[in-house]
Short mmCIF file of C-alpha atoms in Angstrom, two decimals:
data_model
loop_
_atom_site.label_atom_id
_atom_site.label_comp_id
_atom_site.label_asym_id
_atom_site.label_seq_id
_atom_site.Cartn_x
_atom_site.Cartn_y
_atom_site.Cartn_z
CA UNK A 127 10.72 -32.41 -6.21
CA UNK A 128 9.61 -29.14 -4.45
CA UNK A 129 10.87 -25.84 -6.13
CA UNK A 130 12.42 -23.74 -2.83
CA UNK A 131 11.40 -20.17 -3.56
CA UNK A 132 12.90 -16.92 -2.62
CA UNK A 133 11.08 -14.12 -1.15
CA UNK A 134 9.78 -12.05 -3.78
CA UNK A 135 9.61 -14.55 -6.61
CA UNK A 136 6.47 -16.12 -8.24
CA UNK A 137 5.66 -19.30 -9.86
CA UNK A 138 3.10 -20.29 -11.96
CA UNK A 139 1.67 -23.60 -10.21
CA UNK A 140 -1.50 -24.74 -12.89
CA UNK A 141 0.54 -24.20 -16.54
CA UNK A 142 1.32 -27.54 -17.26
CA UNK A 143 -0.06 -29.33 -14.49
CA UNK A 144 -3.79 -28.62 -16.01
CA UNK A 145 -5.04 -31.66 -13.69
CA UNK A 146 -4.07 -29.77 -10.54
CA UNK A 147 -7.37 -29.20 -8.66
CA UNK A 148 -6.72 -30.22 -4.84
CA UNK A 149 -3.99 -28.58 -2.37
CA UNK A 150 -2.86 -28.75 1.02
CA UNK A 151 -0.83 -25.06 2.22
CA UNK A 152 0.87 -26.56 5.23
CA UNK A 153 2.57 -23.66 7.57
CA UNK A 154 4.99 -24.27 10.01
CA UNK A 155 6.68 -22.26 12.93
CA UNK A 156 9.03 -23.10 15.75
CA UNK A 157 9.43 -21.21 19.23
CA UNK A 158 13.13 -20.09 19.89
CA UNK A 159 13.83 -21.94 22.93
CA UNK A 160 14.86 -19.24 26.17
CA UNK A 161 18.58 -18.62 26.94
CA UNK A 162 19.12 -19.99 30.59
CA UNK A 163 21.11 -17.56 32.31
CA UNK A 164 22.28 -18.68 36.28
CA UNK A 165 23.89 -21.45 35.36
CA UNK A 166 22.98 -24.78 38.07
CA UNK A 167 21.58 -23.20 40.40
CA UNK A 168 19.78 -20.22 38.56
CA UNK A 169 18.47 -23.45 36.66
CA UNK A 170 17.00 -25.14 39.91
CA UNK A 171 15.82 -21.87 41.02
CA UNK A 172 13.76 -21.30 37.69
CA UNK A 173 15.76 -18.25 36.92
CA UNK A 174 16.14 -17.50 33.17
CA UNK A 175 14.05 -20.39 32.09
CA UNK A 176 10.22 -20.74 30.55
CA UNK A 177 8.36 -18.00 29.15
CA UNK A 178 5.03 -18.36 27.95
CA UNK A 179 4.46 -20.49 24.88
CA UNK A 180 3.83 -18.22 21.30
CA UNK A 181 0.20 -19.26 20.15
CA UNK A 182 0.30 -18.47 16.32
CA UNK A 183 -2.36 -18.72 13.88
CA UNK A 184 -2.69 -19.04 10.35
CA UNK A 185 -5.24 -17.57 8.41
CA UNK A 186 -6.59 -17.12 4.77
CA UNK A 187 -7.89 -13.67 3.59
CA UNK A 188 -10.05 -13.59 0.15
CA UNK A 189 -10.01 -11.20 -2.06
CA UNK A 190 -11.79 -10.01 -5.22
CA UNK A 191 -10.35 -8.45 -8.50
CA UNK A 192 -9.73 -5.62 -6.95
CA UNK A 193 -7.85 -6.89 -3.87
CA UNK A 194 -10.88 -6.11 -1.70
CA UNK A 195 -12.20 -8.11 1.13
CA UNK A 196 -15.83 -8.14 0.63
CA UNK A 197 -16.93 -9.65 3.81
CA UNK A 198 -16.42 -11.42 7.13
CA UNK A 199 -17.27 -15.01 5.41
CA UNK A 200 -14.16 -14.63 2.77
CA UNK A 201 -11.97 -14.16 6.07
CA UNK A 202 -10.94 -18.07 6.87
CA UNK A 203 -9.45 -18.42 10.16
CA UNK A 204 -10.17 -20.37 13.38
CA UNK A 205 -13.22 -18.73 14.04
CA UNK A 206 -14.40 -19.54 10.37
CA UNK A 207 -12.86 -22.52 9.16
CA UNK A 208 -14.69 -23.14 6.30
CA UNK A 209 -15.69 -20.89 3.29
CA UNK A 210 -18.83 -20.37 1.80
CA UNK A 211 -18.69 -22.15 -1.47
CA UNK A 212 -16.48 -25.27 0.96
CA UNK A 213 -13.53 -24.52 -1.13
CA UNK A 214 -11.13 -23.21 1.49
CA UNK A 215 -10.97 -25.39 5.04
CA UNK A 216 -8.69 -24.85 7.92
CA UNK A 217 -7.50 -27.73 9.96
CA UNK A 218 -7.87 -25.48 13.10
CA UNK A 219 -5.69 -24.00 15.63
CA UNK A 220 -2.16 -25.50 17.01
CA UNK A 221 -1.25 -23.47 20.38
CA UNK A 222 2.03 -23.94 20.41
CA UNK A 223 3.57 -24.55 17.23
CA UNK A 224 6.15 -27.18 18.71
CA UNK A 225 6.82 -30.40 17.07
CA UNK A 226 7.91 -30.94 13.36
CA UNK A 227 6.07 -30.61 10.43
CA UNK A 228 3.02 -28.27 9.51
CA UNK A 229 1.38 -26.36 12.46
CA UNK A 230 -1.76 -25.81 10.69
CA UNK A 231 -2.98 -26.61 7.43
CA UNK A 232 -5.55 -25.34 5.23
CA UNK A 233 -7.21 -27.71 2.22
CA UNK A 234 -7.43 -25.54 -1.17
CA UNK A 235 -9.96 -26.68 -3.87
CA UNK A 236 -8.74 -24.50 -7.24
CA UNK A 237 -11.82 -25.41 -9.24
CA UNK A 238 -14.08 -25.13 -6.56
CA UNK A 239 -13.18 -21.45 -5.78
CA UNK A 240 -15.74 -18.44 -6.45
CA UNK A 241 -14.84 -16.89 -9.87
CA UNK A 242 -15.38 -13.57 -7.86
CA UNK A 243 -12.16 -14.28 -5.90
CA UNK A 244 -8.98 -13.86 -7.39
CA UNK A 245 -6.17 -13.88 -4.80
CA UNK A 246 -5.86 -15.78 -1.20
CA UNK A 247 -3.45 -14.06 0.99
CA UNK A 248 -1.80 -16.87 3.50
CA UNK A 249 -0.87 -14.87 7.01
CA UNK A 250 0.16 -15.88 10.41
CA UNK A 251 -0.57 -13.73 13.58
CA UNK A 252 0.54 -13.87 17.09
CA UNK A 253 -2.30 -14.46 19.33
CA UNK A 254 -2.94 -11.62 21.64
CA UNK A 255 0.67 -10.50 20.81
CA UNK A 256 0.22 -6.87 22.19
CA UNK A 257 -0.92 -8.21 25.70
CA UNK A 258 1.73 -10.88 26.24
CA UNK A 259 4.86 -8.58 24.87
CA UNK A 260 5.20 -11.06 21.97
CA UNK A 261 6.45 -10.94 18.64
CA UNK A 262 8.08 -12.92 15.66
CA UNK A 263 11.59 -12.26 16.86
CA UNK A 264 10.14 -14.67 19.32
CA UNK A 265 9.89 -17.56 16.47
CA UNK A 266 12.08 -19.39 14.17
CA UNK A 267 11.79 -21.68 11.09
CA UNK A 268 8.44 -20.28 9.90
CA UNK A 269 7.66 -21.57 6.07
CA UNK A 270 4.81 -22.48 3.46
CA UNK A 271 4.29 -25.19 1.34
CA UNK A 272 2.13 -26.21 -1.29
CA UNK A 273 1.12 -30.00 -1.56
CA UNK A 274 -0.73 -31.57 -4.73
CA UNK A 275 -2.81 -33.92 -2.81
CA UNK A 276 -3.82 -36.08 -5.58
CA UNK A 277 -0.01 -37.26 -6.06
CA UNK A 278 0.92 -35.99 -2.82
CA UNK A 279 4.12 -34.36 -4.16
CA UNK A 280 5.46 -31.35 -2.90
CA UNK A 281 5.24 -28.29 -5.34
CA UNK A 282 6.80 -25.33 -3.60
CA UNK A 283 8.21 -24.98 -0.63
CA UNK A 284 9.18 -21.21 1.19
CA UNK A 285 11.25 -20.60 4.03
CA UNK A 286 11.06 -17.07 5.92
CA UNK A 287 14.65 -16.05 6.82
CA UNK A 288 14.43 -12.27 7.37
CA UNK A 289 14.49 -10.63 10.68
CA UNK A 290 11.13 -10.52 12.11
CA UNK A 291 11.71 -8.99 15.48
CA UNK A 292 9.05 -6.59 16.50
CA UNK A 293 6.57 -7.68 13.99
CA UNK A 294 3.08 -9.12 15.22
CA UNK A 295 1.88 -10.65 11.75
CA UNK A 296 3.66 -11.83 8.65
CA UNK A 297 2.24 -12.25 5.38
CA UNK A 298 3.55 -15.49 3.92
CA UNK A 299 2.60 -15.77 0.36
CA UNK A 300 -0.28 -15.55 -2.08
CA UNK A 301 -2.11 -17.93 -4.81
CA UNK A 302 -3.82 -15.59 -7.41
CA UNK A 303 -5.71 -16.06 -10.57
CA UNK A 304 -4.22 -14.80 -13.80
CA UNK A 305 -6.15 -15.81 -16.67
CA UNK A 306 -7.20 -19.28 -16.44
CA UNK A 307 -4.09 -20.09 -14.52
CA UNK A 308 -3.03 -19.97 -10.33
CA UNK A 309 0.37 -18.21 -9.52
CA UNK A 310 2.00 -17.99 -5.98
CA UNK A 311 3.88 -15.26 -5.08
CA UNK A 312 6.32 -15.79 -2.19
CA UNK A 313 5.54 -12.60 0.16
CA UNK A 314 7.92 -12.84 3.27
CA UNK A 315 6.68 -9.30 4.76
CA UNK A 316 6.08 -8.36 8.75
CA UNK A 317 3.55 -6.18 9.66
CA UNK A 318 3.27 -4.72 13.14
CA UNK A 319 -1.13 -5.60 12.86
CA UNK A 320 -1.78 -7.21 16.28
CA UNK A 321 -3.94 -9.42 15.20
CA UNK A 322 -6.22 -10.94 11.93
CA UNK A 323 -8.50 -7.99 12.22
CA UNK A 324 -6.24 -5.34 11.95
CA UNK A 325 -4.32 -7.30 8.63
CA UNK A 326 -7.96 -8.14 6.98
CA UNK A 327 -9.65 -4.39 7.70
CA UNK A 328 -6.80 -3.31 5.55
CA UNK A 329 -8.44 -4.75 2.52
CA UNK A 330 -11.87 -3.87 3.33
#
């Protein structure tokens, strides 16, 4: 049974699960549907109704010992789906986010992973939020979860409930190294970054 986390709190996800090699981070985002306004006929008319849909993408940034970002191939994102060593892949880009379930997913290989990376941020970004006058107060039900995919069980599962009007990106958790074992940290912080570049040039 999934542990539901809290923003802010950390788990360790490899101490006693020492077989735990393969995961699926599934993220998941839902449009808030426009108020009509009008009422039968401003609905026949169009008035109140529509908007354009909220294309958001998920993306991996990672980072050394130091938290650096040491280059464009450890950014993994729909324009890079796959990392160097193959141990990060992203399933690609949803445009609209609607239907249930995970939006995007991105397949995690834990012994596979460069010893000269030590933490992989998880982030989601509104694409071209600036120019379309879009952000996450726009969007509801956003959440991670991380899936064992040997046993296919559920291991943690976070739901984003703070206010995120006005904010462009949001930084949704983290898995990091500590010793021999992987942690995730449940982040839950908006940034006003406009898009991937903007979050990832912060760690450069």
């Amino acid at each position: 049974m999934a542990i539901n986390l809290v923003k802010g709190q950390k788990i360790d996800l490899t101490k006693g699960r020492s077989s735990l090699s393969s995961l699926m981070v599934g993220l998941g985002w839902d449009p808030i549907a426009p108020k009509k306004s009008g009422g039968f006929l401003g609905g026949l008319l169009g008035g109140g109704g529509g908007g354009a849909d909220v294309d958001c993408d998920a993306s991996v940034i990672l980072l050394d010992e130091n938290g650096k970002l040491k280059g464009k191939e450890n950014l993994i994102y729909f324009g890079n789906k796959k990392s160097k060593d193959g141990s990060v892949v992203h399933s690609g880009d949803n445009l609209t986010g609607a239907g249930e379930g995970d939006d995007e997913t991105i397949q995690i290989n834990l012994k596979s992973i460069s010893p000269s990376v030590h933490r992989l941020v998880f982030v989601v970004n509104i694409y071209n939020a600036k120019q379309k006058k879009q952000d996450f107060g726009m969007i509801q039900n956003a959440f991670i979860r991380l899936v064992d995919n040997q046993s296919k069980e559920e291991l943690i599962h976070y739901n984003l409930t703070d206010n995120y009007a006005g904010k462009m990106s949001l930084i949704l958790g983290e898995l990091y190294r500590q010793g021999t074992e992987w942690k995730f940290s449940a982040v839950g912080e908006g940034t006003i970054d406009p898009d991937i570049g903007s979050i990832a040039n912060k760690y450069a």
